[in-house]
């Protein structure tokens, strides 16, 4: 099947061709015709499957067909996402797909000044991508009018629920027209997702595509057993000997991310760290530098990395295994996207054996193990309990002023009591 077969407008086909997409991904093939029939959709699909184009293209197509381009700019579509990073990426994508249409989009999230967002909204916007907290601020300040929204998209809905946004979502629903098309994307179907869907979707069509990660053959996974004190040395060697140009490295804590980034610098490897304690601007800059190849390594905590979408990211390293097994799946899903090959390596010390066991139970497979010459673990070292944070005091408290943004900071780490 081609994009042409899907009956999309030539303005959209032109944008798709400019993106270099040759054919629709499975989620696009399934979702686009259903959305074009104006049906609500409940889709099981993760970031990395091409879901953003899967909902944006038919939405733009319907707007073009309804000739709404002739009317004044007003908010016709709202996309809600859990994090600032995902919101920015989704809006970048929408901008690209809508490039040749008359529709304008903007992104709204917390942790940055509200005034530039107000100015942008005043100019007239058709598509808004937002995190729930900051959107509610705009709603209560009456700086946004959502009374003519035709399309509502809940992106990574499971994460929004995980992050405690359910009441915010309900409040947002109250100001939206009842007559609208609602599309819900979620990586998992929990009871809570079903409840949300029952409440807000009208006889949705169910769409599911294969998970883009563990089962995917495009990500080669390996466990490197190593002593904790030698992880940095091993990582430096892997990067240097493999001549890795672009590697995303995960740590469990913000403090650990900072420390590793500094240590890599002393080893002569350029790197940047992103985590919830960094300002939005610092996070955006770090991500940009990484994408442009100005730094070889991006060290991230799980929450900061949510939604990060980097085309052709060849290497992911778990410097420390996550204590929540699902995070492993999300981490390695950053590589091997859109059919590209990726490699996910985990550096595992004896303290992390239990984490490894529960990850393998979750993904229902044994990850190949490697004992690298020169790095064999010292058998006399016994497992110790994992210290979960360099900033223990702050760990369970929301940070001031950020309790309602959609970002990787306060609410999420507070809610789950980690990182
Ligand atoms: P998403 O799941 O929406 O985050 O998309 C994941 C990645 O796939 C993004 O980098 C998109 O640019 C890319 N992508 C989306 N659709 C296609 C397609 N039809 N062909 C190739 N790449 C695509």
XYZ file of C-alpha atoms and ligand atoms in Angstrom:
442
model
C 0.000 0.000 0.000
C 1.149 3.541 -0.761
C 0.156 6.899 0.711
C -1.535 7.571 -2.619
C -3.838 4.590 -2.046
C -5.006 6.174 1.185
C -6.597 8.987 -0.748
C -4.623 11.821 0.787
C -4.560 15.337 -0.621
C -1.594 16.269 -2.826
C -0.555 18.923 -0.302
C -0.073 16.133 2.213
C 1.540 13.748 -0.277
C 4.080 16.439 -1.049
C 4.968 16.834 2.629
C 5.193 13.041 3.041
C 7.533 12.805 0.056
C 9.693 15.559 1.527
C 9.969 13.532 4.737
C 11.293 10.670 2.630
C 8.569 8.226 3.677
C 8.106 5.588 1.021
C 5.103 3.737 2.354
C 2.754 3.879 5.322
C 3.742 2.043 8.505
C 1.294 -0.641 9.792
C -0.399 1.757 12.213
C -0.796 4.328 9.443
C -2.255 1.722 7.090
C -4.805 0.722 9.682
C -5.615 4.028 11.347
C -5.797 6.444 8.416
C -8.839 4.876 6.627
C -10.727 4.511 9.920
C -10.062 8.091 11.003
C -11.063 9.322 7.554
C -14.461 7.693 8.174
C -14.764 10.009 11.187
C -14.699 7.144 13.673
C -13.266 7.295 17.161
C -10.168 5.148 17.524
C -8.588 3.298 20.415
C -5.108 2.391 19.217
C -2.471 0.274 20.886
C 0.718 1.741 19.490
C 3.872 3.152 20.937
C 6.122 5.992 19.972
C 8.324 4.735 17.153
C 5.529 3.103 15.171
C 4.717 6.202 13.114
C 1.560 6.919 15.085
C 1.971 10.703 14.950
C 1.582 10.722 11.173
C -1.079 8.054 11.696
C -3.368 10.560 13.382
C -2.076 13.840 11.922
C -2.394 13.014 8.225
C -6.064 11.960 8.297
C -6.880 14.859 10.593
C -5.333 17.317 8.120
C -7.063 15.527 5.281
C -10.458 15.896 6.963
C -9.799 19.573 7.666
C -8.888 20.111 4.015
C -11.987 18.232 2.865
C -14.209 20.265 5.148
C -12.789 23.391 3.552
C -12.052 24.753 6.975
C -9.034 26.407 5.452
C -11.261 29.215 4.287
C -12.428 30.073 7.753
C -10.501 32.038 10.334
C -7.874 30.314 12.404
C -9.358 28.802 15.546
C -8.427 25.701 17.500
C -9.829 22.769 15.539
C -7.648 20.020 16.933
C -6.126 19.369 20.336
C -3.397 16.816 21.019
C -2.671 16.028 24.675
C 0.661 14.439 25.571
C 2.233 13.481 28.902
C 5.580 15.267 28.595
C 7.060 18.435 27.191
C 9.496 16.477 25.059
C 6.773 14.451 23.437
C 4.645 17.580 22.958
C 7.513 19.336 21.140
C 8.198 16.356 18.955
C 4.597 15.847 18.031
C 4.291 19.500 17.119
C 7.498 19.339 15.041
C 5.935 16.442 13.151
C 2.609 18.214 12.701
C 4.441 21.300 11.457
C 6.178 19.179 8.829
C 3.056 17.340 7.689
C 0.980 20.556 7.585
C 3.688 22.545 5.828
C 1.766 22.981 2.575
C -1.662 23.361 4.158
C -3.041 26.588 5.614
C -3.100 25.145 9.143
C -0.957 26.505 11.922
C 0.086 24.600 15.008
C 1.695 25.472 18.302
C 2.890 23.694 21.423
C 1.976 24.478 25.018
C 3.740 23.084 28.078
C 4.795 24.084 31.556
C 8.224 25.020 32.860
C 8.571 27.925 30.419
C 7.027 31.408 30.312
C 3.331 31.496 29.520
C 3.315 34.859 27.703
C 4.904 33.763 24.416
C 2.290 30.979 24.327
C -0.485 33.518 24.804
C 0.919 35.652 21.998
C 1.106 32.637 19.684
C -2.471 31.625 20.497
C -3.747 35.139 19.857
C -2.315 35.091 16.360
C -4.715 32.299 15.477
C -3.860 28.626 15.732
C -5.604 25.581 14.255
C -3.831 22.723 16.024
C -2.627 22.810 19.624
C -0.320 20.211 21.139
C -0.283 20.509 24.918
C 0.575 18.928 28.232
C -2.479 18.908 30.522
C -1.290 21.134 33.381
C -0.305 24.172 31.354
C -3.316 23.800 29.108
C -5.535 24.078 32.193
C -3.709 27.272 33.131
C -4.613 28.701 29.717
C -8.188 27.513 30.077
C -8.568 29.159 33.474
C -6.951 32.382 32.232
C -9.229 32.261 29.185
C -6.234 32.590 26.897
C -7.404 29.640 24.813
C -10.781 28.906 23.272
C -11.473 25.218 22.812
C -15.166 25.516 22.015
C -14.669 24.602 18.358
C -12.419 21.586 18.734
C -13.333 18.886 16.219
C -10.501 16.470 16.968
C -9.105 15.380 20.299
C -6.073 13.132 20.408
C -4.871 11.588 23.651
C -1.304 10.565 22.929
C 0.489 8.079 25.217
C -2.657 8.046 27.312
C -1.294 5.341 29.604
C 1.605 7.583 30.537
C -0.697 10.480 31.205
C -2.592 8.281 33.639
C 0.654 6.983 35.178
C 1.698 10.549 35.747
C -1.504 11.395 37.552
C -3.134 13.536 34.873
C -6.537 11.857 34.961
C -8.313 14.697 36.752
C -6.676 17.281 34.534
C -7.874 15.371 31.480
C -11.407 15.242 32.861
C -11.380 18.997 33.475
C -10.179 19.620 29.932
C -12.947 17.398 28.564
C -15.517 19.632 30.242
C -14.632 22.576 28.001
C -14.523 20.561 24.762
C -17.541 20.161 22.470
C -19.313 16.818 22.903
C -19.522 16.485 19.118
C -15.984 15.682 18.140
C -13.754 12.844 16.992
C -11.574 11.350 19.715
C -8.471 9.248 19.126
C -6.730 7.556 22.019
C -3.230 6.115 21.679
C -1.774 3.963 24.405
C 1.011 1.391 24.619
C -0.994 -0.695 27.094
C -4.648 -1.555 27.700
C -5.092 -1.299 31.434
C -8.418 -1.142 33.246
C -7.867 2.602 33.640
C -7.404 3.055 29.904
C -10.595 1.102 29.281
C -12.450 3.349 31.736
C -11.100 6.460 30.064
C -12.065 5.116 26.675
C -15.582 4.149 27.821
C -16.096 7.611 29.217
C -14.786 9.709 26.371
C -14.835 7.678 23.148
C -17.902 6.799 21.092
C -17.929 3.159 19.891
C -14.245 3.311 19.050
C -12.612 1.133 16.441
C -9.814 -0.881 18.029
C -6.467 -0.866 16.272
C -3.393 -2.669 17.450
C 0.045 -3.005 15.977
C 2.986 -5.047 17.226
C 5.094 -3.422 19.877
C 7.993 -1.658 18.307
C 10.586 -2.918 20.720
C 11.314 -6.124 22.604
C 9.676 -8.390 20.086
C 11.247 -6.375 17.319
C 14.072 -7.995 15.508
C 15.652 -4.637 14.849
C 17.047 -4.209 18.381
C 19.967 -6.458 19.338
C 20.072 -6.725 23.118
C 23.004 -7.806 25.288
C 23.954 -7.894 28.950
C 27.557 -7.105 29.829
C 28.327 -8.387 33.306
C 30.745 -6.023 35.033
C 31.603 -4.753 38.500
C 29.928 -1.517 39.480
C 33.207 0.344 39.914
C 34.313 -0.564 36.390
C 31.209 0.416 34.447
C 32.547 3.795 33.436
C 35.771 2.294 32.126
C 33.820 -0.303 30.154
C 31.460 2.311 28.722
C 34.362 4.508 27.620
C 36.013 1.508 25.966
C 32.818 0.491 24.169
C 32.303 4.018 22.851
C 35.906 4.455 21.770
C 36.515 1.024 20.280
C 33.130 0.891 18.612
C 33.647 4.443 17.369
C 30.093 5.150 18.474
C 29.002 8.571 17.327
C 25.619 8.690 18.987
C 24.663 6.872 22.154
C 21.850 7.390 24.619
C 22.870 6.266 28.107
C 20.403 5.698 30.932
C 21.068 6.090 34.622
C 18.632 5.559 37.475
C 19.139 8.907 39.153
C 19.573 12.549 38.183
C 22.714 12.734 40.266
C 24.069 9.650 38.521
C 23.341 11.226 35.130
C 25.267 14.386 36.004
C 28.185 12.491 37.456
C 28.523 10.145 34.506
C 28.312 13.013 32.040
C 31.157 14.782 33.849
C 33.229 11.605 34.020
C 32.830 10.974 30.309
C 34.050 14.502 29.667
C 37.226 13.756 31.581
C 37.612 10.637 29.428
C 37.485 12.921 26.379
C 33.979 11.917 25.307
C 31.589 14.801 24.719
C 28.299 14.386 26.504
C 25.295 16.148 27.982
C 22.859 15.125 30.713
C 19.102 15.574 30.758
C 16.873 15.027 33.740
C 14.002 16.580 35.601
C 16.160 19.032 37.570
C 17.343 20.778 34.422
C 15.446 23.708 33.000
C 13.413 23.141 29.885
C 15.838 25.286 27.913
C 18.810 23.256 29.103
C 17.020 20.044 28.172
C 16.067 21.298 24.743
C 19.632 22.448 24.101
C 21.132 19.152 25.246
C 18.780 17.238 22.963
C 19.530 19.526 20.016
C 23.298 19.216 20.565
C 22.926 15.469 20.641
C 20.788 15.303 17.526
C 23.196 17.551 15.648
C 26.162 15.429 16.700
C 27.783 18.149 18.806
C 27.869 15.702 21.706
C 28.318 11.956 21.311
C 26.571 10.864 24.456
C 23.281 11.906 25.976
C 22.915 10.702 29.553
C 19.293 10.610 30.659
C 16.980 9.456 33.396
C 13.886 7.512 32.404
C 11.411 10.327 32.786
C 13.526 12.908 30.972
C 13.882 10.513 28.056
C 10.169 9.839 27.668
C 8.971 10.510 24.221
C 12.409 11.434 22.955
C 12.431 10.478 19.339
C 15.739 10.430 17.559
C 15.849 9.090 14.065
C 18.530 6.482 13.500
C 19.715 6.270 17.094
C 22.049 3.277 16.828
C 23.034 2.665 20.470
C 21.259 2.658 23.798
C 23.197 1.767 26.933
C 21.643 0.979 30.277
C 24.452 2.147 32.526
C 22.197 1.048 35.331
C 19.194 -1.221 34.934
C 15.862 0.370 35.799
C 14.157 -0.856 38.953
C 10.810 -0.761 37.114
C 10.990 -3.432 34.412
C 8.663 -1.644 31.970
C 11.204 1.165 31.788
C 13.663 -1.275 30.208
C 11.218 -1.799 27.365
C 10.755 1.937 26.919
C 14.508 2.571 27.062
C 15.495 0.069 24.409
C 12.554 1.188 22.268
C 14.489 4.422 21.644
C 16.664 2.525 19.163
C 15.757 0.292 16.241
C 13.028 2.682 15.099
C 11.212 2.660 11.802
C 13.055 -0.433 10.636
C 16.571 0.797 11.414
C 18.940 -1.528 13.227
C 19.701 -0.725 16.838
C 21.745 -2.101 19.694
C 20.797 -2.005 23.375
C 23.540 -2.905 25.839
C 23.038 -3.165 29.583
C 25.955 -2.951 32.014
C 24.903 -5.138 34.910
C 26.650 -5.562 38.254
C 25.864 -8.159 40.892
C 23.578 -5.736 42.771
C 21.261 -5.640 39.778
C 20.703 -9.366 39.309
C 17.146 -9.137 40.684
C 16.290 -6.281 38.327
C 17.598 -8.327 35.424
C 15.535 -11.351 36.452
C 12.330 -9.334 36.540
C 13.060 -7.679 33.195
C 13.607 -11.060 31.550
C 10.366 -12.291 33.116
C 8.522 -9.288 31.695
C 9.882 -9.600 28.173
C 9.650 -13.384 28.331
C 13.122 -14.000 27.019
C 16.714 -14.430 28.085
C 18.890 -11.580 26.969
C 22.280 -12.792 25.653
C 25.037 -12.410 28.264
C 28.571 -11.224 27.594
C 31.537 -11.474 29.927
C 34.090 -9.245 28.312
C 37.781 -10.084 28.625
C 39.412 -7.789 31.153
C 36.068 -6.923 32.719
C 35.054 -10.217 34.302
C 33.245 -9.503 37.576
C 35.170 -10.208 40.779
C 33.318 -13.217 42.316
C 34.216 -12.113 45.824
C 32.035 -9.015 45.488
C 28.640 -9.678 47.028
C 25.378 -7.985 46.100
C 24.440 -4.884 48.056
C 21.098 -3.094 48.177
C 20.763 -0.416 45.514
C 20.945 3.168 46.703
C 18.201 4.811 44.748
C 19.302 8.398 44.715
C 21.936 10.991 45.190
C 19.165 13.450 46.010
C 17.070 11.365 48.298
C 15.497 14.283 50.111
C 14.078 15.776 46.946
C 13.029 12.497 45.469
C 9.519 12.297 46.791
C 8.658 15.953 46.735
C 7.321 17.911 43.797
C 9.551 20.788 42.913
C 8.222 24.255 43.473
C 6.381 25.869 40.603
C 6.406 22.816 38.423
C 3.746 20.711 40.007
C 1.413 21.042 37.076
C 3.620 21.057 34.078
C 3.618 18.056 31.888
C 7.315 17.620 32.065
C 9.671 14.979 33.207
C 10.013 16.504 36.610
C 7.908 16.956 39.600
C 4.705 15.080 39.253
C 6.131 12.020 37.686
C 9.017 11.484 40.050
C 6.803 12.379 42.977
C 4.110 9.977 41.903
C 6.339 7.008 41.418
C 8.844 7.858 44.105
C 11.993 7.306 42.157
C 14.660 8.833 40.015
P 6.231 8.233 15.848
O 5.829 6.859 16.280
O 5.092 9.032 15.369
O 6.983 8.914 16.955
O 7.231 8.100 14.597
C 8.470 7.462 14.721
C 9.411 7.843 13.590
O 9.012 7.246 12.366
C 9.498 9.320 13.324
O 10.857 9.655 13.263
C 8.838 9.520 11.991
O 9.453 10.575 11.280
C 9.071 8.194 11.296
N 8.011 7.831 10.350
C 6.684 8.042 10.481
N 6.014 7.537 9.429
C 6.936 6.988 8.608
C 6.858 6.291 7.368
N 5.699 6.069 6.751
N 8.008 5.865 6.799
C 9.180 6.083 7.436
N 9.337 6.722 8.602
C 8.218 7.165 9.203
